[in-house]
C-alpha atoms as a PDB file:
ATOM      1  CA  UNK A   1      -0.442 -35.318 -34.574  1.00  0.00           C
ATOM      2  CA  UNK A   2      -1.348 -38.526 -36.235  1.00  0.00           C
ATOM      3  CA  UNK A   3       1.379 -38.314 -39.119  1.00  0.00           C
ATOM      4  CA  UNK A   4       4.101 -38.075 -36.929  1.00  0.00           C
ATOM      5  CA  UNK A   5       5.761 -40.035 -35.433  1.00  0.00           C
ATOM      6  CA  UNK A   6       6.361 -40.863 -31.231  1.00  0.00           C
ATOM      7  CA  UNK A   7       9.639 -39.126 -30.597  1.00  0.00           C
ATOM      8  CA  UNK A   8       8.208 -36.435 -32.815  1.00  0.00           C
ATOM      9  CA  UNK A   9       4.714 -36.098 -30.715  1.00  0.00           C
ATOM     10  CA  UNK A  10       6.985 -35.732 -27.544  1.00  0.00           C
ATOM     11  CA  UNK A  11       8.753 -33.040 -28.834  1.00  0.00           C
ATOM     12  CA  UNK A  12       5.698 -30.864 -29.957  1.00  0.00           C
ATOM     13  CA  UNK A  13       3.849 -32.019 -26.444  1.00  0.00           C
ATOM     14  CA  UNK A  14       6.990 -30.146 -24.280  1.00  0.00           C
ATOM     15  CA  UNK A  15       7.078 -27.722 -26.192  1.00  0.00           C
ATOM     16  CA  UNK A  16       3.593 -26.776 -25.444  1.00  0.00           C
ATOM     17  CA  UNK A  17       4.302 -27.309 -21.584  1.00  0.00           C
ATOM     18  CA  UNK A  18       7.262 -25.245 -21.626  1.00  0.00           C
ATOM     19  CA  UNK A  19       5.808 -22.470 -23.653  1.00  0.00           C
ATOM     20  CA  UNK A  20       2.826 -22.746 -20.901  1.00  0.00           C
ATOM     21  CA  UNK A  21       4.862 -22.600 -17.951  1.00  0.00           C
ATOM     22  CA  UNK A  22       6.907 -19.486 -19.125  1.00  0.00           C
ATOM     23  CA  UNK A  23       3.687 -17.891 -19.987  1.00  0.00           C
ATOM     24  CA  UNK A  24       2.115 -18.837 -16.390  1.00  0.00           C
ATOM     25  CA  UNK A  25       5.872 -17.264 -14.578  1.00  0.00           C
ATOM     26  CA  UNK A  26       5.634 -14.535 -16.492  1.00  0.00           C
ATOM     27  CA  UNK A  27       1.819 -13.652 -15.402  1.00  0.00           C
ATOM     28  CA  UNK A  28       3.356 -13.992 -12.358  1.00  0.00           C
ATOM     29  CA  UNK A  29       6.154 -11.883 -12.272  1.00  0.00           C
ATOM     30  CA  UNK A  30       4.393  -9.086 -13.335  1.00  0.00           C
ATOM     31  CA  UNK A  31       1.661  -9.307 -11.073  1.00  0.00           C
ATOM     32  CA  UNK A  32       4.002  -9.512  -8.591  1.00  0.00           C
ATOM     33  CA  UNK A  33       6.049  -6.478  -9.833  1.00  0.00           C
ATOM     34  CA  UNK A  34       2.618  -5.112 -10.254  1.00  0.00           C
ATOM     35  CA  UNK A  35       2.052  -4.920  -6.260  1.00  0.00           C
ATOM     36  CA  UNK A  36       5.819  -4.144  -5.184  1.00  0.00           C
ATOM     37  CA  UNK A  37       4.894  -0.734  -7.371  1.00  0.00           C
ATOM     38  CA  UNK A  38       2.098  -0.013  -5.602  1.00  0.00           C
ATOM     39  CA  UNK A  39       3.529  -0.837  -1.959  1.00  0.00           C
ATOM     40  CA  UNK A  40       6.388   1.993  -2.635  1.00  0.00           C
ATOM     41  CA  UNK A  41       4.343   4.123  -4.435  1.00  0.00           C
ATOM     42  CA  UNK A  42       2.265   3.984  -1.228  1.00  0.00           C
ATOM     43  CA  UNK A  43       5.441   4.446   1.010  1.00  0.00           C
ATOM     44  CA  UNK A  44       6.915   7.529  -1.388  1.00  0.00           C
ATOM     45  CA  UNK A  45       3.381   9.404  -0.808  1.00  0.00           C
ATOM     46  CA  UNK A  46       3.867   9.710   3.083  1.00  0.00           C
ATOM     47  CA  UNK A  47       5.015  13.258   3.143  1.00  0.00           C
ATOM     48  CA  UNK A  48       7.955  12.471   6.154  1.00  0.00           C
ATOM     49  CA  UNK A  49       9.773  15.509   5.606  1.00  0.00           C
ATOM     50  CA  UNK A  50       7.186  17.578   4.907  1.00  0.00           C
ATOM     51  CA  UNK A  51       5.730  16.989   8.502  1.00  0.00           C
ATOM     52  CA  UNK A  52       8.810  17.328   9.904  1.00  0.00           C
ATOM     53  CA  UNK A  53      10.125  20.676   8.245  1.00  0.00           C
ATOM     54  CA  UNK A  54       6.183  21.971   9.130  1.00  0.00           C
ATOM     55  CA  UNK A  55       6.311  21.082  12.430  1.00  0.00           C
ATOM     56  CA  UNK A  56       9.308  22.113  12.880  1.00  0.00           C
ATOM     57  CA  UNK A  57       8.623  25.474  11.625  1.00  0.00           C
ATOM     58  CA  UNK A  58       5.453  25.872  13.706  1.00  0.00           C
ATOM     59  CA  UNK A  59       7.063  24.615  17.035  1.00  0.00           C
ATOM     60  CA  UNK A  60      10.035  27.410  16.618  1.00  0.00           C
ATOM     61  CA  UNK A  61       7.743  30.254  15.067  1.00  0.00           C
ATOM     62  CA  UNK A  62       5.482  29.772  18.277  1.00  0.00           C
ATOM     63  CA  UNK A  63       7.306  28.610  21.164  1.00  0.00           C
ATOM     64  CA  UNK A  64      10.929  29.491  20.957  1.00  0.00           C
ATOM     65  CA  UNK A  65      10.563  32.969  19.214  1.00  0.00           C
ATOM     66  CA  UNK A  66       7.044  34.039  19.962  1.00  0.00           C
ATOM     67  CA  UNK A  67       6.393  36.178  16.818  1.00  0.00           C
ATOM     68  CA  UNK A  68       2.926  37.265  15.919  1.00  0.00           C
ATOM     69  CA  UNK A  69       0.650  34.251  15.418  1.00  0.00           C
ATOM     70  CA  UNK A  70      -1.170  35.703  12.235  1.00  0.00           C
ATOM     71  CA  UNK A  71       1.101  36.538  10.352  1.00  0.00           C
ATOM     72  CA  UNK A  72       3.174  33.277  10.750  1.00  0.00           C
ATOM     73  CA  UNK A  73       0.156  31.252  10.186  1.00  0.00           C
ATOM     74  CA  UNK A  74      -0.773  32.992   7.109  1.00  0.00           C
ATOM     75  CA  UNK A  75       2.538  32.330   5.866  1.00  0.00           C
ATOM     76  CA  UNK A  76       2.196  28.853   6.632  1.00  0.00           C
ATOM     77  CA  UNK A  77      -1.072  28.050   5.435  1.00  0.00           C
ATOM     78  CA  UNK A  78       0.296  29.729   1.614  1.00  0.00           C
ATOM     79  CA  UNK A  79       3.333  28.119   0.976  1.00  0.00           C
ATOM     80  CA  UNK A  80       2.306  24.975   1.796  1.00  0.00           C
ATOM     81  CA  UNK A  81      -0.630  24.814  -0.411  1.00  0.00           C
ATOM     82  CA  UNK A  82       1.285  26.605  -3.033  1.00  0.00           C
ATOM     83  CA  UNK A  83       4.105  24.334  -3.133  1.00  0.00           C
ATOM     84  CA  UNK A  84       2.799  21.069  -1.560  1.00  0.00           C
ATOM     85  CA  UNK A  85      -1.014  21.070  -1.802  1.00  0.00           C
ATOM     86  CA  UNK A  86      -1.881  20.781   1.435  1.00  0.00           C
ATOM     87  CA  UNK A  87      -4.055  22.129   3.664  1.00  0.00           C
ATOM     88  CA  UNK A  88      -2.494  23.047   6.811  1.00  0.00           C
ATOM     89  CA  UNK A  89      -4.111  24.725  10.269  1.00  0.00           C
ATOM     90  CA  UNK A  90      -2.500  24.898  13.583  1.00  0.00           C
ATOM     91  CA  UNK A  91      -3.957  26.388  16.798  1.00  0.00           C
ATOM     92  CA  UNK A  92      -2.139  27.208  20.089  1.00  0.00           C
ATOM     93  CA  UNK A  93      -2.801  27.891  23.388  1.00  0.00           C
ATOM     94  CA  UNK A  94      -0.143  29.624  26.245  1.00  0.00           C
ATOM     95  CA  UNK A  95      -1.154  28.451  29.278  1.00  0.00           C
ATOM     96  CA  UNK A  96       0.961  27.045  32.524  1.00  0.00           C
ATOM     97  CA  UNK A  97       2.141  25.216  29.352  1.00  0.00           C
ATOM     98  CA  UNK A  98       1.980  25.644  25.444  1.00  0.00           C
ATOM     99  CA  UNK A  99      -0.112  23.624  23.474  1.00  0.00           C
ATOM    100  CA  UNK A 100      -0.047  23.528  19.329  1.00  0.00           C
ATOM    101  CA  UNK A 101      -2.285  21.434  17.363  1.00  0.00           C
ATOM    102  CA  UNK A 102      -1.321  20.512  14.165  1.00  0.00           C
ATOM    103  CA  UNK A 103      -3.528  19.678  11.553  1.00  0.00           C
ATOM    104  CA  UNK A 104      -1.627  18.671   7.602  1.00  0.00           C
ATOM    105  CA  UNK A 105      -3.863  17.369   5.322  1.00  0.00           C
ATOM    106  CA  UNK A 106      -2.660  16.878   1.171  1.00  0.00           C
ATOM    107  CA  UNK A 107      -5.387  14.577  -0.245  1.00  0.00           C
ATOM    108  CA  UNK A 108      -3.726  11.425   0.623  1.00  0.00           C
ATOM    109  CA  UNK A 109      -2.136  11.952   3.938  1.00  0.00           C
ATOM    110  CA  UNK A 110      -3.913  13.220   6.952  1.00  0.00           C
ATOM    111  CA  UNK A 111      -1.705  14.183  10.232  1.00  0.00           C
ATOM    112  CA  UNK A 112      -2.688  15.274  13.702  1.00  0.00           C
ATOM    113  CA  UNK A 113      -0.761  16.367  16.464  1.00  0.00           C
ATOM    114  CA  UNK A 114      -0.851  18.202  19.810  1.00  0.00           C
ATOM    115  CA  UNK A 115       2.303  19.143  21.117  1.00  0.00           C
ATOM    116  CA  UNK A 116       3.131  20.335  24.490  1.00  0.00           C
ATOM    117  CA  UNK A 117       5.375  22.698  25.534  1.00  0.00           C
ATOM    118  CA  UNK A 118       7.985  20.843  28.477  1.00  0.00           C
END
């Protein structure tokens, strides 16, 4: 920078700053786009409705209707790790009250539950 000239040196010496500080906000921005990703990739993997529809299924199948266990179970257990992946088990026992625990497992998400009849 010797051969030019002081107005000239200031000119080269912000445009190094600026091109600095863009570089720096963008790191930034994308690392911060980087872990947005990752928190609703986390969120999308909960399998809500999946539970829900299961459970759902399993509560009316063995409660309300009262169909043979076995085959309902072994209906269960296939189309859910057909379709979804996931291992799923439930167990009941009729009692005073009925009790169902649920068991769904799909690699990522594991969900217990013992429900009781009212």
């Amino acid at each position: 920078m010797a051969g030019l000239n002081e107005d000239a040196q200031w000119i080269v010496l912000m445009g190094f700053i600026v091109s600095f500080s863009l570089f720096f906000l963008a790191i930034v921005l994308n690392q911060s786009m980087v872990v947005g990703q990752t928190t609703a990739e986390s969120v999308l993997d909960f399998p809500k409705n999946d539970i829900q529809n299961l459970r759902a299924e399993i509560i009316n199948s063995v409660y309300y209707e009262q169909v043979d266990d076995s085959i309902i179970n072994n209906d269960i257990v296939s189309i859910a790790l057909a379709r979804k992946g996931a291992i799923v088990s439930y167990s009941n026992y009729t009692g005073n009250y009925t009790y169902i625990n649920i068991h769904y497992n799909n690699g990522v998400t594991v969900y217990n539950e013992t429900w009781a009849s009212p």
